[in-house]
Short mmCIF file of C-alpha atoms and ligand atoms in Angstrom, two decimals:
data_model
loop_
_atom_site.label_atom_id
_atom_site.label_comp_id
_atom_site.label_asym_id
_atom_site.label_seq_id
_atom_site.Cartn_x
_atom_site.Cartn_y
_atom_site.Cartn_z
CA UNK A 11 100.39 68.77 120.35
CA UNK A 12 99.60 71.43 123.01
CA UNK A 13 99.35 74.90 121.47
CA UNK A 14 99.48 77.61 124.16
CA UNK A 15 97.79 80.12 121.84
CA UNK A 16 94.55 78.14 121.50
CA UNK A 17 91.70 77.64 123.99
CA UNK A 18 90.01 74.27 124.59
CA UNK A 19 87.67 74.92 121.63
CA UNK A 20 90.66 75.41 119.30
CA UNK A 21 90.08 79.16 118.95
CA UNK A 22 92.91 81.69 119.13
CA UNK A 23 93.04 82.90 122.74
CA UNK A 24 96.48 84.55 122.83
CA UNK A 25 98.84 85.74 120.09
CA UNK A 26 102.31 84.73 121.24
CA UNK A 27 104.19 83.81 118.06
CA UNK A 28 103.67 83.12 114.35
CA UNK A 29 104.74 79.48 114.89
CA UNK A 30 101.63 77.53 115.74
CA UNK A 31 99.36 79.64 113.52
CA UNK A 32 97.84 77.86 110.52
CA UNK A 33 97.86 79.40 107.05
CA UNK A 34 94.05 79.73 107.30
CA UNK A 35 94.33 81.62 110.59
CA UNK A 36 96.91 84.04 109.15
CA UNK A 37 94.73 84.61 106.08
CA UNK A 38 91.70 85.19 108.35
CA UNK A 39 93.68 87.87 110.26
CA UNK A 40 94.83 89.53 107.00
CA UNK A 41 91.30 89.48 105.52
CA UNK A 42 89.81 90.90 108.73
CA UNK A 43 92.49 93.63 108.71
CA UNK A 44 91.55 94.46 105.13
CA UNK A 45 87.97 95.15 106.25
CA UNK A 46 89.24 97.34 109.13
CA UNK A 47 91.57 99.38 106.93
CA UNK A 48 88.64 101.41 105.60
CA UNK A 49 87.69 102.51 109.13
CA UNK A 50 90.91 104.54 109.30
CA UNK A 51 89.88 106.44 106.17
CA UNK A 52 86.49 107.53 107.56
CA UNK A 53 85.67 110.85 109.28
CA UNK A 54 84.52 108.92 112.35
CA UNK A 55 87.24 106.29 112.83
CA UNK A 56 85.39 104.09 115.33
CA UNK A 57 83.36 100.88 115.51
CA UNK A 58 81.80 99.41 118.70
CA UNK A 59 83.43 95.95 118.44
CA UNK A 60 85.33 96.13 121.77
CA UNK A 61 82.99 98.50 123.61
CA UNK A 62 83.14 97.75 127.33
CA UNK A 63 86.48 95.90 127.05
CA UNK A 64 89.74 97.17 128.54
CA UNK A 65 93.09 96.85 126.77
CA UNK A 66 96.31 97.32 128.78
CA UNK A 67 99.55 98.20 127.01
CA UNK A 68 102.37 96.98 129.25
CA UNK A 69 105.73 97.79 127.64
CA UNK A 70 108.82 96.89 129.65
CA UNK A 71 110.93 97.92 126.62
CA UNK A 72 110.75 101.11 124.53
CA UNK A 73 108.50 101.42 121.51
CA UNK A 74 107.08 104.06 119.20
CA UNK A 75 105.15 102.22 116.48
CA UNK A 76 103.88 99.10 118.26
CA UNK A 77 102.63 100.83 121.40
CA UNK A 78 100.91 103.73 119.66
CA UNK A 79 99.34 101.63 116.89
CA UNK A 80 97.97 99.18 119.48
CA UNK A 81 96.50 102.15 121.37
CA UNK A 82 94.95 103.62 118.21
CA UNK A 83 93.69 100.17 117.15
CA UNK A 84 92.02 99.54 120.53
CA UNK A 85 90.44 103.01 120.53
CA UNK A 86 89.12 102.53 116.99
CA UNK A 87 87.42 99.37 118.29
CA UNK A 88 85.94 101.49 121.17
CA UNK A 89 87.89 99.72 123.94
CA UNK A 90 89.09 101.56 127.04
CA UNK A 91 92.90 101.73 126.91
CA UNK A 92 95.40 101.86 129.76
CA UNK A 93 99.06 102.54 128.95
CA UNK A 94 101.03 101.44 131.99
CA UNK A 95 104.09 103.62 132.40
CA UNK A 96 106.47 100.89 133.51
CA UNK A 97 109.24 103.37 134.41
CA UNK A 98 107.02 105.06 137.03
CA UNK A 99 105.13 101.88 138.05
CA UNK A 100 105.71 99.75 141.15
CA UNK A 101 108.08 97.58 139.07
CA UNK A 102 110.75 99.96 140.39
CA UNK A 103 109.83 98.85 143.94
CA UNK A 104 110.41 95.20 143.10
CA UNK A 105 106.92 94.08 142.03
CA UNK A 106 107.06 91.01 139.77
CA UNK A 107 105.69 91.02 136.21
CA UNK A 108 102.96 88.55 137.21
CA UNK A 109 101.91 90.61 140.24
CA UNK A 110 101.68 93.70 138.00
CA UNK A 111 99.52 91.82 135.49
CA UNK A 112 97.34 90.26 138.23
CA UNK A 113 96.68 93.70 139.73
CA UNK A 114 95.54 94.96 136.33
CA UNK A 115 93.33 91.85 135.96
CA UNK A 116 91.82 92.75 139.35
CA UNK A 117 90.84 96.05 137.68
CA UNK A 118 88.97 93.92 135.06
CA UNK A 119 91.39 94.31 132.16
CA UNK A 120 90.59 91.95 129.28
CA UNK A 121 93.49 92.16 126.80
CA UNK A 122 97.18 92.69 127.59
CA UNK A 123 99.69 93.84 125.00
CA UNK A 124 103.10 92.98 126.43
CA UNK A 125 106.63 93.86 125.30
CA UNK A 126 109.57 92.54 127.30
CA UNK A 127 113.31 92.22 126.74
CA UNK A 128 113.22 88.55 127.86
CA UNK A 129 112.33 85.90 125.28
CA UNK A 130 109.35 83.88 126.53
CA UNK A 131 107.88 86.64 128.74
CA UNK A 132 104.50 86.70 126.95
CA UNK A 133 104.29 82.87 126.98
CA UNK A 134 105.02 82.91 130.71
CA UNK A 135 102.26 85.41 131.42
CA UNK A 136 99.78 83.59 129.15
CA UNK A 137 100.40 80.34 131.05
CA UNK A 138 99.42 82.03 134.35
CA UNK A 139 96.18 83.84 133.45
CA UNK A 140 92.56 82.61 133.28
CA UNK A 141 91.16 81.69 129.82
CA UNK A 142 89.03 84.86 129.59
CA UNK A 143 92.22 87.01 129.56
CA UNK A 144 94.05 87.48 126.25
CA UNK A 145 97.80 88.09 125.94
CA UNK A 146 99.36 89.60 122.82
CA UNK A 147 103.12 89.43 122.43
CA UNK A 148 104.33 92.85 121.28
CA UNK A 149 107.95 91.66 121.09
CA UNK A 150 109.91 89.39 123.47
CA UNK A 151 113.71 89.59 123.38
CA UNK A 152 115.06 88.27 120.09
CA UNK A 153 112.32 85.61 119.92
CA UNK A 154 109.11 86.86 118.34
CA UNK A 155 107.12 89.91 117.22
CA UNK A 156 104.03 88.29 115.74
CA UNK A 157 101.98 91.40 114.91
CA UNK A 158 105.00 92.81 113.02
CA UNK A 159 105.18 89.55 111.03
CA UNK A 160 101.46 89.82 110.29
CA UNK A 161 101.56 93.48 109.27
CA UNK A 162 104.56 92.77 107.05
CA UNK A 163 102.63 89.93 105.38
CA UNK A 164 99.65 92.27 104.98
CA UNK A 165 101.93 94.89 103.36
CA UNK A 166 103.44 92.35 100.94
CA UNK A 167 99.98 91.11 99.95
CA UNK A 168 98.85 94.71 99.33
CA UNK A 169 101.67 95.39 96.86
CA UNK A 170 102.37 91.93 95.43
CA UNK A 171 98.98 90.16 95.66
CA UNK A 172 100.27 86.61 95.47
CA UNK A 173 102.71 85.05 97.95
CA UNK A 174 103.52 81.97 95.89
CA UNK A 175 105.76 83.53 93.26
CA UNK A 176 107.87 85.84 95.40
CA UNK A 177 111.54 86.16 96.27
CA UNK A 178 111.94 87.99 99.59
CA UNK A 179 115.28 89.14 101.03
CA UNK A 180 115.70 89.92 104.74
CA UNK A 181 118.89 91.93 105.27
CA UNK A 182 120.92 92.76 108.36
CA UNK A 183 120.97 91.77 112.01
CA UNK A 184 119.10 88.45 111.73
CA UNK A 185 120.74 87.11 114.91
CA UNK A 186 119.12 89.63 117.25
CA UNK A 187 115.91 90.18 115.32
CA UNK A 188 112.53 88.93 116.54
CA UNK A 189 111.10 90.59 113.42
CA UNK A 190 113.25 88.39 111.15
CA UNK A 191 112.14 85.22 112.96
CA UNK A 192 108.46 86.14 112.81
CA UNK A 193 108.73 87.07 109.13
CA UNK A 194 110.59 83.89 108.17
CA UNK A 195 107.85 81.78 109.81
CA UNK A 196 105.02 83.85 108.30
CA UNK A 197 106.47 83.80 104.78
CA UNK A 198 107.07 80.04 104.94
CA UNK A 199 103.54 79.36 106.21
CA UNK A 200 102.08 81.60 103.47
CA UNK A 201 103.95 79.69 100.77
CA UNK A 202 106.63 82.17 99.66
CA UNK A 203 108.96 79.92 97.61
CA UNK A 204 112.23 81.78 98.23
CA UNK A 205 113.15 83.56 101.46
CA UNK A 206 116.74 84.83 101.52
CA UNK A 207 118.68 86.13 104.50
CA UNK A 208 121.63 88.44 103.84
CA UNK A 209 124.07 89.23 106.64
CA UNK A 210 127.64 88.84 107.85
CA UNK A 211 128.32 85.48 109.56
CA UNK A 212 128.47 87.22 112.96
CA UNK A 213 124.85 88.39 112.59
CA UNK A 214 123.35 85.04 111.58
CA UNK A 215 122.16 82.37 114.07
CA UNK A 216 123.73 78.91 113.74
CA UNK A 217 121.80 76.58 111.41
CA UNK A 218 119.48 79.35 110.17
CA UNK A 219 119.05 77.26 106.96
CA UNK A 220 116.91 74.87 109.05
CA UNK A 221 114.21 77.58 109.10
CA UNK A 222 113.89 77.18 105.31
CA UNK A 223 115.92 80.18 104.12
CA UNK A 224 118.75 80.66 101.61
CA UNK A 225 121.82 82.33 103.13
CA UNK A 226 123.81 85.05 101.32
CA UNK A 227 126.87 86.80 102.75
CA UNK A 228 127.19 89.03 99.68
CA UNK A 229 124.36 91.57 99.52
CA UNK A 230 124.81 92.23 95.79
CA UNK A 231 124.23 88.54 95.00
CA UNK A 232 121.40 88.23 97.53
CA UNK A 233 119.37 91.16 96.20
CA UNK A 234 119.44 89.99 92.59
CA UNK A 235 115.88 89.82 91.19
CA UNK A 236 114.07 89.92 94.53
CA UNK A 237 110.50 91.28 94.80
CA UNK A 238 110.68 92.40 98.41
CA UNK A 239 113.59 93.75 100.50
CA UNK A 240 113.17 93.84 104.27
CA UNK A 241 115.90 95.85 105.95
CA UNK A 242 116.64 95.34 109.65
CA UNK A 243 118.08 97.66 112.25
CA UNK A 244 121.44 96.94 113.85
CA UNK A 245 120.29 96.20 117.41
CA UNK A 246 123.06 97.78 119.45
CA UNK A 247 121.17 97.02 122.69
CA UNK A 248 121.42 93.23 122.05
CA UNK A 249 125.01 93.18 120.70
CA UNK A 250 126.72 91.64 123.73
CA UNK A 251 130.24 90.74 122.59
CA UNK A 252 129.48 90.57 118.85
CA UNK A 253 132.33 91.87 116.68
CA UNK A 254 131.12 94.33 114.07
CA UNK A 255 132.97 96.83 111.91
CA UNK A 256 132.24 100.56 112.30
CA UNK A 257 128.81 101.87 111.23
CA UNK A 258 130.44 103.40 108.11
CA UNK A 259 132.02 100.04 107.21
CA UNK A 260 128.71 98.23 107.82
CA UNK A 261 126.88 100.68 105.54
CA UNK A 262 129.50 100.16 102.84
CA UNK A 263 129.20 96.37 103.03
CA UNK A 264 125.52 95.78 103.88
CA UNK A 265 123.69 99.12 103.60
CA UNK A 266 120.88 99.46 101.06
CA UNK A 267 121.71 102.24 98.61
CA UNK A 268 120.18 103.04 95.21
CA UNK A 269 122.74 101.00 93.25
CA UNK A 270 121.93 97.90 95.32
CA UNK A 271 118.19 98.50 95.10
CA UNK A 272 118.60 98.53 91.30
CA UNK A 273 119.78 94.87 91.49
CA UNK A 274 116.30 93.83 92.66
CA UNK A 275 113.27 93.66 90.36
CA UNK A 276 112.21 97.04 88.93
CA UNK A 277 109.02 97.02 91.01
CA UNK A 278 110.60 95.68 94.21
CA UNK A 279 109.34 97.18 97.46
CA UNK A 280 111.55 98.23 100.37
CA UNK A 281 110.36 97.51 103.92
CA UNK A 282 111.75 98.29 107.37
CA UNK A 283 110.01 97.63 110.71
CA UNK A 284 111.56 100.75 112.25
CA UNK A 285 113.19 102.44 113.96
CA UNK A 286 115.56 103.08 111.04
CA UNK A 287 119.22 103.95 111.37
CA UNK A 288 119.65 106.12 108.29
CA UNK A 289 123.16 105.85 106.88
CA UNK A 290 123.79 102.58 108.78
CA UNK A 291 121.50 99.93 107.22
CA UNK A 292 119.64 102.16 104.75
CA UNK A 293 120.39 105.26 102.70
CA UNK A 294 117.89 108.11 103.06
CA UNK A 295 117.49 108.22 99.27
CA UNK A 296 116.12 104.65 99.39
CA UNK A 297 114.15 105.06 102.64
CA UNK A 298 112.26 108.01 101.15
CA UNK A 299 111.98 106.66 97.60
CA UNK A 300 108.86 105.69 95.65
CA UNK A 301 109.73 102.02 96.24
CA UNK A 302 109.72 102.44 100.02
CA UNK A 303 106.57 101.20 101.80
CA UNK A 304 107.94 101.87 105.27
CA UNK A 305 105.22 104.35 106.31
CA UNK A 306 102.34 102.33 104.79
CA UNK A 307 103.61 99.43 106.99
CA UNK A 308 102.79 101.59 110.03
CA UNK A 309 99.30 102.45 108.74
CA UNK A 310 98.56 98.79 107.96
CA UNK A 311 99.77 97.88 111.45
CA UNK A 312 96.73 99.59 112.97
CA UNK A 313 94.28 97.50 110.89
CA UNK A 314 96.21 94.28 111.60
CA UNK A 315 96.24 94.97 115.35
CA UNK A 316 92.51 95.76 115.28
CA UNK A 317 91.97 92.40 113.57
CA UNK A 318 94.05 90.51 116.14
CA UNK A 319 92.24 92.06 119.11
CA UNK A 320 88.78 91.54 117.56
CA UNK A 321 89.53 87.88 116.79
CA UNK A 322 90.99 87.18 120.26
CA UNK A 323 87.96 88.74 121.93
CA UNK A 324 85.74 86.45 119.86
CA UNK A 325 84.13 89.38 118.06
CA UNK A 326 85.25 88.31 114.58
CA UNK A 327 85.12 84.66 113.48
N1 CP B 22 108.62 97.83 114.64
C1 CP B 22 108.64 98.08 115.96
O1 CP B 22 108.49 97.18 116.77
O2 CP B 22 108.86 99.39 116.30
P1 CP B 22 108.78 99.95 117.79
O3 CP B 22 109.97 99.40 118.53
O4 CP B 22 108.82 101.45 117.64
O5 CP B 22 107.50 99.48 118.39
#
């Protein structure tokens, strides 16, 4: 079957989604990231792996973590980095996404990191560029956020070592979450035996069970004995017409507080991709607790993004 992420030699040429990645490829990315993690702890945080290459961050949607960690990752690999300011670019004069990308290719850019509010945007761009250009999906609509899925898997492996004995709960706005989709696929591929989703019916896609998850509407039941809790942000910007109670009511019914965290295993970790809405999906006491690995997720994201760029550029096999 045609896999748009692979080149004609079967190597990873673009990173567009977790679907289509083999378990071996995911493990290769995680192992490569592990070797890059140490670079961030050195005095001189740089290696020459992408020297002479140009990485363009093209974000049509806002970002703090993904954009900056891609920039740091590219700089640690010694690439030149361009951050296109989409708001002040010629997009405002009607230039198409493809024309913008093609102009940057004419400036000899090699790797594009693209975030767009439309699902499929990165796939569309990847299908229109030459094979020597690499496209990384940094989040497309509610479809996919593959490097978030990979850095979350890296984080779980760091704290829990073995994927094949874990219970993982993903809590909140599953319907609008590209992070949830990428994580469900990654955890299934990596052999996690029990992935739970916990949400009100209005925030769950139809037939979500078909993705291999157990559905819980009651958070107290869903959190029982889990090893990992992934909290998700309520995505107000994608809430077109969805009926939700007030933020206070949502926090009461689905927010993660200390009493609910105590239902999970004693050594459970708490994750959140950010940005967090404190007091809406997560209590500050939990977000800042010893069990929270929310900031380590960000640090690990740099190593994972270094690994992805090095592998795409053929500098790490
Ligand atoms: N996790 C994540 O995608 O955060 P940003 O929107 O800040 O990039």
